[in-house]
PDB file of C-alpha atoms in Angstrom:
ATOM      1  CA  ALA A   9      65.940  89.310  91.646  1.00 77.00           C
ATOM      2  CA  GLN A  10      68.428  92.041  90.980  1.00 84.00           C
ATOM      3  CA  SER A  11      72.154  91.392  90.710  1.00 91.00           C
ATOM      4  CA  VAL A  12      75.354  93.283  89.999  1.00 95.00           C
ATOM      5  CA  THR A  13      78.553  91.973  88.457  1.00 96.00           C
ATOM      6  CA  GLN A  14      81.888  93.699  88.592  1.00 97.00           C
ATOM      7  CA  PRO A  15      84.071  91.561  86.333  1.00 96.00           C
ATOM      8  CA  ASP A  16      87.393  92.969  87.512  1.00 96.00           C
ATOM      9  CA  ILE A  17      88.393  92.038  91.043  1.00 95.00           C
ATOM     10  CA  HIS A  18      91.621  94.002  90.942  1.00 97.00           C
ATOM     11  CA  ILE A  19      92.846  96.748  88.593  1.00 97.00           C
ATOM     12  CA  THR A  20      96.243  98.420  88.594  1.00 97.00           C
ATOM     13  CA  VAL A  21      96.878 101.719  86.819  1.00 97.00           C
ATOM     14  CA  SER A  22      99.654 104.274  86.794  1.00 97.00           C
ATOM     15  CA  GLU A  23      99.043 107.686  88.271  1.00 97.00           C
ATOM     16  CA  GLY A  24      97.772 110.008  85.574  1.00 97.00           C
ATOM     17  CA  ALA A  25      96.366 107.212  83.437  1.00 97.00           C
ATOM     18  CA  SER A  26      92.698 106.919  82.601  1.00 97.00           C
ATOM     19  CA  LEU A  27      90.458 104.503  84.431  1.00 97.00           C
ATOM     20  CA  GLU A  28      87.344 102.519  83.619  1.00 98.00           C
ATOM     21  CA  LEU A  29      85.703 100.183  86.106  1.00 98.00           C
ATOM     22  CA  ARG A  30      83.058  97.892  84.708  1.00 98.00           C
ATOM     23  CA  CYS A  31      79.665  97.185  86.183  1.00 97.00           C
ATOM     24  CA  ASN A  32      76.852  95.078  84.734  1.00 97.00           C
ATOM     25  CA  TYR A  33      73.480  94.808  86.378  1.00 94.00           C
ATOM     26  CA  SER A  34      70.406  92.683  86.121  1.00 91.00           C
ATOM     27  CA  TYR A  35      67.088  94.242  87.058  1.00 84.00           C
ATOM     28  CA  GLY A  36      63.635  93.895  85.604  1.00 74.00           C
ATOM     29  CA  ALA A  37      62.570  97.529  85.722  1.00 77.00           C
ATOM     30  CA  THR A  38      64.299 100.889  85.529  1.00 76.00           C
ATOM     31  CA  PRO A  39      67.394 100.504  87.674  1.00 84.00           C
ATOM     32  CA  TYR A  40      68.631 102.930  90.275  1.00 89.00           C
ATOM     33  CA  LEU A  41      72.423 102.681  90.083  1.00 93.00           C
ATOM     34  CA  PHE A  42      75.169 103.819  92.400  1.00 94.00           C
ATOM     35  CA  TRP A  43      78.929 103.803  92.689  1.00 97.00           C
ATOM     36  CA  TYR A  44      80.481 103.853  96.157  1.00 96.00           C
ATOM     37  CA  VAL A  45      84.136 104.004  97.178  1.00 96.00           C
ATOM     38  CA  GLN A  46      85.553 102.417 100.309  1.00 93.00           C
ATOM     39  CA  SER A  47      89.041 102.995 101.696  1.00 90.00           C
ATOM     40  CA  PRO A  48      90.453 100.234 103.928  1.00 84.00           C
ATOM     41  CA  GLY A  49      88.583 100.075 107.229  1.00 78.00           C
ATOM     42  CA  GLN A  50      86.369 102.989 106.248  1.00 82.00           C
ATOM     43  CA  GLY A  51      82.761 103.550 105.366  1.00 86.00           C
ATOM     44  CA  LEU A  52      81.112 103.793 101.985  1.00 91.00           C
ATOM     45  CA  GLN A  53      81.241 107.129 100.233  1.00 92.00           C
ATOM     46  CA  LEU A  54      78.830 107.845  97.410  1.00 92.00           C
ATOM     47  CA  LEU A  55      80.594 108.842  94.195  1.00 96.00           C
ATOM     48  CA  LEU A  56      77.549 109.226  91.973  1.00 95.00           C
ATOM     49  CA  LYS A  57      74.096 107.883  91.257  1.00 92.00           C
ATOM     50  CA  TYR A  58      71.739 107.430  88.336  1.00 91.00           C
ATOM     51  CA  PHE A  59      68.001 107.166  88.477  1.00 84.00           C
ATOM     52  CA  SER A  60      66.734 108.957  85.370  1.00 82.00           C
ATOM     53  CA  GLY A  61      67.561 111.588  82.790  1.00 84.00           C
ATOM     54  CA  ASP A  62      70.964 112.134  81.248  1.00 87.00           C
ATOM     55  CA  THR A  63      72.759 108.822  80.913  1.00 91.00           C
ATOM     56  CA  LEU A  64      76.153 110.395  81.589  1.00 96.00           C
ATOM     57  CA  VAL A  65      76.371 111.168  85.279  1.00 96.00           C
ATOM     58  CA  GLN A  66      78.991 113.359  86.908  1.00 96.00           C
ATOM     59  CA  GLY A  67      80.136 112.625  90.414  1.00 96.00           C
ATOM     60  CA  ILE A  68      82.597 113.784  93.000  1.00 95.00           C
ATOM     61  CA  LYS A  69      86.384 113.607  92.724  1.00 94.00           C
ATOM     62  CA  GLY A  70      86.276 113.869  88.919  1.00 96.00           C
ATOM     63  CA  PHE A  71      84.447 110.578  88.377  1.00 97.00           C
ATOM     64  CA  GLU A  72      81.706 110.000  85.837  1.00 98.00           C
ATOM     65  CA  ALA A  73      79.614 107.023  84.832  1.00 98.00           C
ATOM     66  CA  GLU A  74      77.549 106.201  81.782  1.00 96.00           C
ATOM     67  CA  PHE A  75      74.311 104.244  81.924  1.00 94.00           C
ATOM     68  CA  LYS A  76      73.808 102.034  78.878  1.00 94.00           C
ATOM     69  CA  ARG A  77      70.485 100.258  79.019  1.00 91.00           C
ATOM     70  CA  SER A  78      71.179  98.165  75.904  1.00 91.00           C
ATOM     71  CA  GLN A  79      74.296  96.735  77.539  1.00 94.00           C
ATOM     72  CA  SER A  80      72.940  96.687  81.113  1.00 93.00           C
ATOM     73  CA  SER A  81      76.075  98.519  82.131  1.00 96.00           C
ATOM     74  CA  PHE A  82      77.018 101.415  84.363  1.00 97.00           C
ATOM     75  CA  ASN A  83      80.774 101.812  83.966  1.00 98.00           C
ATOM     76  CA  LEU A  84      82.742 104.245  86.097  1.00 98.00           C
ATOM     77  CA  ARG A  85      85.428 106.401  84.472  1.00 98.00           C
ATOM     78  CA  LYS A  86      88.043 108.937  85.404  1.00 98.00           C
ATOM     79  CA  PRO A  87      90.325 110.648  82.863  1.00 97.00           C
ATOM     80  CA  SER A  88      93.380 110.917  85.111  1.00 97.00           C
ATOM     81  CA  VAL A  89      93.844 108.842  88.244  1.00 97.00           C
ATOM     82  CA  HIS A  90      95.467 110.218  91.384  1.00 96.00           C
ATOM     83  CA  TRP A  91      97.290 108.110  93.989  1.00 95.00           C
ATOM     84  CA  SER A  92      94.570 109.004  96.485  1.00 95.00           C
ATOM     85  CA  ASP A  93      92.015 107.162  94.321  1.00 96.00           C
ATOM     86  CA  ALA A  94      93.420 103.811  95.448  1.00 97.00           C
ATOM     87  CA  ALA A  95      90.517 102.102  97.209  1.00 97.00           C
ATOM     88  CA  GLU A  96      87.786  99.547  96.623  1.00 95.00           C
ATOM     89  CA  TYR A  97      84.910 100.535  94.389  1.00 97.00           C
ATOM     90  CA  PHE A  98      81.426  99.092  94.621  1.00 96.00           C
ATOM     91  CA  CYS A  99      78.663  99.305  92.075  1.00 97.00           C
ATOM     92  CA  ALA A 100      75.150  98.858  93.461  1.00 95.00           C
ATOM     93  CA  VAL A 101      71.586  98.683  92.204  1.00 92.00           C
ATOM     94  CA  GLY A 102      68.590  99.804  94.220  1.00 86.00           C
ATOM     95  CA  ALA A 103      65.153  98.255  94.077  1.00 74.00           C
ATOM     96  CA  GLY A 104      61.882 100.007  93.613  1.00 63.00           C
ATOM     97  CA  ALA A 105      60.740 103.270  92.143  1.00 55.00           C
ATOM     98  CA  GLY A 106      61.049 105.220  95.357  1.00 60.00           C
ATOM     99  CA  GLY A 107      59.693 103.905  98.603  1.00 67.00           C
ATOM    100  CA  THR A 108      61.702 102.145 101.219  1.00 65.00           C
ATOM    101  CA  SER A 109      62.947  99.412  98.884  1.00 71.00           C
ATOM    102  CA  TYR A 110      64.980 102.027  97.038  1.00 72.00           C
ATOM    103  CA  GLY A 111      67.666 101.773  99.720  1.00 78.00           C
ATOM    104  CA  LYS A 112      67.717  97.989  99.662  1.00 85.00           C
ATOM    105  CA  LEU A 113      70.889  97.916  97.630  1.00 90.00           C
ATOM    106  CA  THR A 114      72.475  94.934  95.969  1.00 92.00           C
ATOM    107  CA  PHE A 115      76.212  95.414  95.667  1.00 94.00           C
ATOM    108  CA  GLY A 116      78.708  93.983  93.242  1.00 95.00           C
ATOM    109  CA  GLN A 117      81.733  92.123  94.534  1.00 94.00           C
ATOM    110  CA  GLY A 118      83.880  95.231  94.369  1.00 95.00           C
ATOM    111  CA  THR A 119      86.961  96.219  92.368  1.00 97.00           C
ATOM    112  CA  ILE A 120      90.173  97.000  94.178  1.00 96.00           C
ATOM    113  CA  LEU A 121      92.086  99.809  92.512  1.00 97.00           C
ATOM    114  CA  THR A 122      95.853 100.045  92.956  1.00 97.00           C
ATOM    115  CA  VAL A 123      97.625 103.146  91.686  1.00 97.00           C
ATOM    116  CA  HIS A 124     101.319 103.016  90.824  1.00 94.00           C
ATOM    117  CA  PRO A 125     103.334 106.236  91.094  1.00 88.00           C
TER     118      PRO A 125
ATOM    119  CA  ALA B  20      77.016 118.633 107.623  1.00 64.00           C
ATOM    120  CA  ALA B  21      75.749 115.989 110.014  1.00 75.00           C
ATOM    121  CA  GLY B  22      76.345 112.397 108.961  1.00 90.00           C
ATOM    122  CA  VAL B  23      75.094 108.996 110.011  1.00 94.00           C
ATOM    123  CA  ILE B  24      76.559 108.171 113.394  1.00 95.00           C
ATOM    124  CA  GLN B  25      77.230 104.610 114.443  1.00 96.00           C
ATOM    125  CA  SER B  26      78.350 103.355 117.822  1.00 97.00           C
ATOM    126  CA  PRO B  27      80.394 101.714 118.983  1.00 97.00           C
ATOM    127  CA  ARG B  28      82.967 101.867 116.208  1.00 95.00           C
ATOM    128  CA  HIS B  29      84.700  98.755 117.432  1.00 96.00           C
ATOM    129  CA  LEU B  30      83.380  95.911 119.551  1.00 97.00           C
ATOM    130  CA  ILE B  31      84.916  92.630 120.642  1.00 98.00           C
ATOM    131  CA  LYS B  32      82.673  89.900 121.990  1.00 98.00           C
ATOM    132  CA  GLU B  33      83.030  86.247 122.803  1.00 98.00           C
ATOM    133  CA  LYS B  34      81.038  83.458 121.201  1.00 98.00           C
ATOM    134  CA  ARG B  35      77.492  83.118 122.510  1.00 97.00           C
ATOM    135  CA  GLU B  36      77.501  86.658 123.890  1.00 98.00           C
ATOM    136  CA  THR B  37      75.126  89.444 122.872  1.00 98.00           C
ATOM    137  CA  ALA B  38      75.982  92.687 121.103  1.00 98.00           C
ATOM    138  CA  THR B  39      74.010  95.846 120.372  1.00 98.00           C
ATOM    139  CA  LEU B  40      74.914  98.323 117.652  1.00 98.00           C
ATOM    140  CA  LYS B  41      73.383 101.765 117.460  1.00 98.00           C
ATOM    141  CA  CYS B  42      72.696 104.015 114.515  1.00 97.00           C
ATOM    142  CA  TYR B  43      71.753 107.690 114.570  1.00 97.00           C
ATOM    143  CA  PRO B  44      70.510 108.801 111.152  1.00 96.00           C
ATOM    144  CA  ILE B  45      70.963 112.208 109.638  1.00 95.00           C
ATOM    145  CA  PRO B  46      68.422 114.659 111.106  1.00 93.00           C
ATOM    146  CA  ARG B  47      65.033 114.488 109.362  1.00 89.00           C
ATOM    147  CA  HIS B  48      65.891 111.148 107.774  1.00 92.00           C
ATOM    148  CA  ASP B  49      63.046 108.728 108.395  1.00 90.00           C
ATOM    149  CA  THR B  50      64.407 105.535 106.823  1.00 92.00           C
ATOM    150  CA  VAL B  51      67.241 103.409 108.151  1.00 95.00           C
ATOM    151  CA  TYR B  52      68.997 100.452 106.549  1.00 95.00           C
ATOM    152  CA  TRP B  53      71.404  97.910 108.058  1.00 97.00           C
ATOM    153  CA  TYR B  54      74.087  96.107 106.095  1.00 96.00           C
ATOM    154  CA  GLN B  55      76.679  93.484 106.991  1.00 96.00           C
ATOM    155  CA  GLN B  56      80.057  93.318 105.249  1.00 93.00           C
ATOM    156  CA  GLY B  57      82.147  90.260 106.001  1.00 93.00           C
ATOM    157  CA  PRO B  58      85.918  90.281 105.437  1.00 90.00           C
ATOM    158  CA  GLY B  59      86.617  90.668 101.731  1.00 87.00           C
ATOM    159  CA  GLN B  60      82.909  90.604 100.934  1.00 91.00           C
ATOM    160  CA  ASP B  61      80.447  93.084  99.497  1.00 90.00           C
ATOM    161  CA  PRO B  62      77.867  94.619 101.836  1.00 92.00           C
ATOM    162  CA  GLN B  63      74.725  92.521 102.306  1.00 95.00           C
ATOM    163  CA  PHE B  64      71.372  94.075 103.156  1.00 94.00           C
ATOM    164  CA  LEU B  65      69.978  92.944 106.497  1.00 96.00           C
ATOM    165  CA  ILE B  66      66.892  94.967 107.345  1.00 96.00           C
ATOM    166  CA  SER B  67      65.302  98.394 106.999  1.00 94.00           C
ATOM    167  CA  PHE B  68      62.853 100.597 108.855  1.00 94.00           C
ATOM    168  CA  TYR B  69      60.599 103.448 107.873  1.00 91.00           C
ATOM    169  CA  GLU B  70      58.804 105.511 110.494  1.00 90.00           C
ATOM    170  CA  LYS B  71      59.637 102.932 113.169  1.00 91.00           C
ATOM    171  CA  MET B  72      58.130 100.049 111.212  1.00 93.00           C
ATOM    172  CA  GLN B  73      60.129  97.296 109.561  1.00 92.00           C
ATOM    173  CA  SER B  74      59.922  97.868 105.816  1.00 90.00           C
ATOM    174  CA  ASP B  75      62.180  95.263 104.236  1.00 89.00           C
ATOM    175  CA  LYS B  76      64.027  92.198 105.397  1.00 91.00           C
ATOM    176  CA  GLY B  77      67.092  90.666 103.818  1.00 92.00           C
ATOM    177  CA  SER B  78      69.516  88.007 104.907  1.00 88.00           C
ATOM    178  CA  ILE B  79      69.252  88.715 108.609  1.00 94.00           C
ATOM    179  CA  PRO B  80      69.749  85.693 110.898  1.00 95.00           C
ATOM    180  CA  ASP B  81      66.962  84.843 113.337  1.00 96.00           C
ATOM    181  CA  ARG B  82      69.453  85.531 116.146  1.00 97.00           C
ATOM    182  CA  PHE B  83      69.454  89.185 115.112  1.00 97.00           C
ATOM    183  CA  SER B  84      66.710  91.696 115.730  1.00 96.00           C
ATOM    184  CA  ALA B  85      66.420  95.390 115.156  1.00 97.00           C
ATOM    185  CA  GLN B  86      64.105  98.277 115.805  1.00 97.00           C
ATOM    186  CA  GLN B  87      63.739 101.963 115.121  1.00 96.00           C
ATOM    187  CA  PHE B  88      62.796 104.284 117.955  1.00 96.00           C
ATOM    188  CA  SER B  89      60.652 107.407 118.148  1.00 94.00           C
ATOM    189  CA  ASP B  90      63.702 109.641 117.641  1.00 94.00           C
ATOM    190  CA  TYR B  91      64.489 107.582 114.491  1.00 95.00           C
ATOM    191  CA  HIS B  92      67.658 106.046 115.840  1.00 96.00           C
ATOM    192  CA  SER B  93      67.948 102.324 115.310  1.00 97.00           C
ATOM    193  CA  GLU B  94      69.525  99.452 117.194  1.00 98.00           C
ATOM    194  CA  LEU B  95      70.685  96.096 115.879  1.00 98.00           C
ATOM    195  CA  ASN B  96      70.704  93.401 118.541  1.00 98.00           C
ATOM    196  CA  MET B  97      72.730  90.264 117.938  1.00 98.00           C
ATOM    197  CA  SER B  98      72.510  87.270 120.265  1.00 97.00           C
ATOM    198  CA  SER B  99      74.300  83.934 120.519  1.00 98.00           C
ATOM    199  CA  LEU B 100      77.166  85.418 118.572  1.00 98.00           C
ATOM    200  CA  GLU B 101      79.130  83.153 116.260  1.00 97.00           C
ATOM    201  CA  LEU B 102      82.595  83.581 114.805  1.00 97.00           C
ATOM    202  CA  GLY B 103      80.998  84.150 111.410  1.00 96.00           C
ATOM    203  CA  ASP B 104      79.222  87.239 112.702  1.00 97.00           C
ATOM    204  CA  SER B 105      82.550  89.062 112.724  1.00 97.00           C
ATOM    205  CA  ALA B 106      82.033  91.810 110.183  1.00 96.00           C
ATOM    206  CA  LEU B 107      81.659  95.497 109.528  1.00 95.00           C
ATOM    207  CA  TYR B 108      78.079  96.553 110.121  1.00 97.00           C
ATOM    208  CA  PHE B 109      76.856  99.581 108.244  1.00 95.00           C
ATOM    209  CA  CYS B 110      73.878 101.723 108.905  1.00 96.00           C
ATOM    210  CA  ALA B 111      72.523 103.971 106.179  1.00 95.00           C
ATOM    211  CA  SER B 112      69.794 106.557 106.231  1.00 94.00           C
ATOM    212  CA  ARG B 113      67.634 108.403 103.790  1.00 90.00           C
ATOM    213  CA  GLN B 114      64.718 110.763 103.740  1.00 84.00           C
ATOM    214  CA  LEU B 115      61.952 108.825 102.018  1.00 76.00           C
ATOM    215  CA  SER B 116      61.262 111.752  99.708  1.00 79.00           C
ATOM    216  CA  GLY B 117      64.923 111.895  98.684  1.00 78.00           C
ATOM    217  CA  ASN B 118      67.068 109.637  96.530  1.00 78.00           C
ATOM    218  CA  THR B 119      70.459 109.721  98.208  1.00 83.00           C
ATOM    219  CA  ILE B 120      71.407 107.047 100.709  1.00 88.00           C
ATOM    220  CA  TYR B 121      74.060 108.024 103.219  1.00 91.00           C
ATOM    221  CA  PHE B 122      76.199 105.424 104.933  1.00 92.00           C
ATOM    222  CA  GLY B 123      77.801 105.645 108.346  1.00 93.00           C
ATOM    223  CA  GLU B 124      81.428 104.738 109.008  1.00 91.00           C
ATOM    224  CA  GLY B 125      80.411 101.305 110.229  1.00 94.00           C
ATOM    225  CA  SER B 126      80.797  99.315 113.430  1.00 96.00           C
ATOM    226  CA  TRP B 127      83.465  96.639 113.517  1.00 95.00           C
ATOM    227  CA  LEU B 128      82.330  93.550 115.398  1.00 97.00           C
ATOM    228  CA  THR B 129      84.900  90.899 116.209  1.00 97.00           C
ATOM    229  CA  VAL B 130      83.710  87.655 117.757  1.00 98.00           C
ATOM    230  CA  VAL B 131      86.416  85.599 119.451  1.00 97.00           C
TER     231      VAL B 131
END
């Protein structure tokens, strides 16, 4: 069975500082990996996804993530954090090489990001 | 661009009552997924449909049922509601040939 671990429950950074959110996954085949962001009481917005090709993936809002198969990691990064980035971030892995199981996502526990001015 | 529409956005029910949540996927999306996110929890997969047939089943209680209709909208029916069913329920949709899954804003269910 697939699983996702986000080791950091809560991270605090200063505005303008760099950010790295960690994500480790467990999956027997080629993983399909996602990062979503959720503001309080809001839905899930897709930041970026990886399913093949270049291991460095660019997303929206200046975020990027790097897939490292040897470390089973898919860490999210941003060079300079803005106050509006404060939210909860979820890493997720999708099952199956296409097909309906692809959307059967397993989420990590989430990392809450606080940004200090 | 059109997004996944969920209704109602907020719902308050009493214990043992029944609730129905609706999901309208993005046009031309043929696959729908339902997730449940309890307070302070990560989203948990409940069930999915492709072309009106159930395709995958997750941790969905027997008290819950769902279906996808000919226009591809989906409904999640929850009976004998319990306090623990209070959660944010997400619907997501995807075109089977695509690789991006789009989530709706969610429906807040509060059971009192």
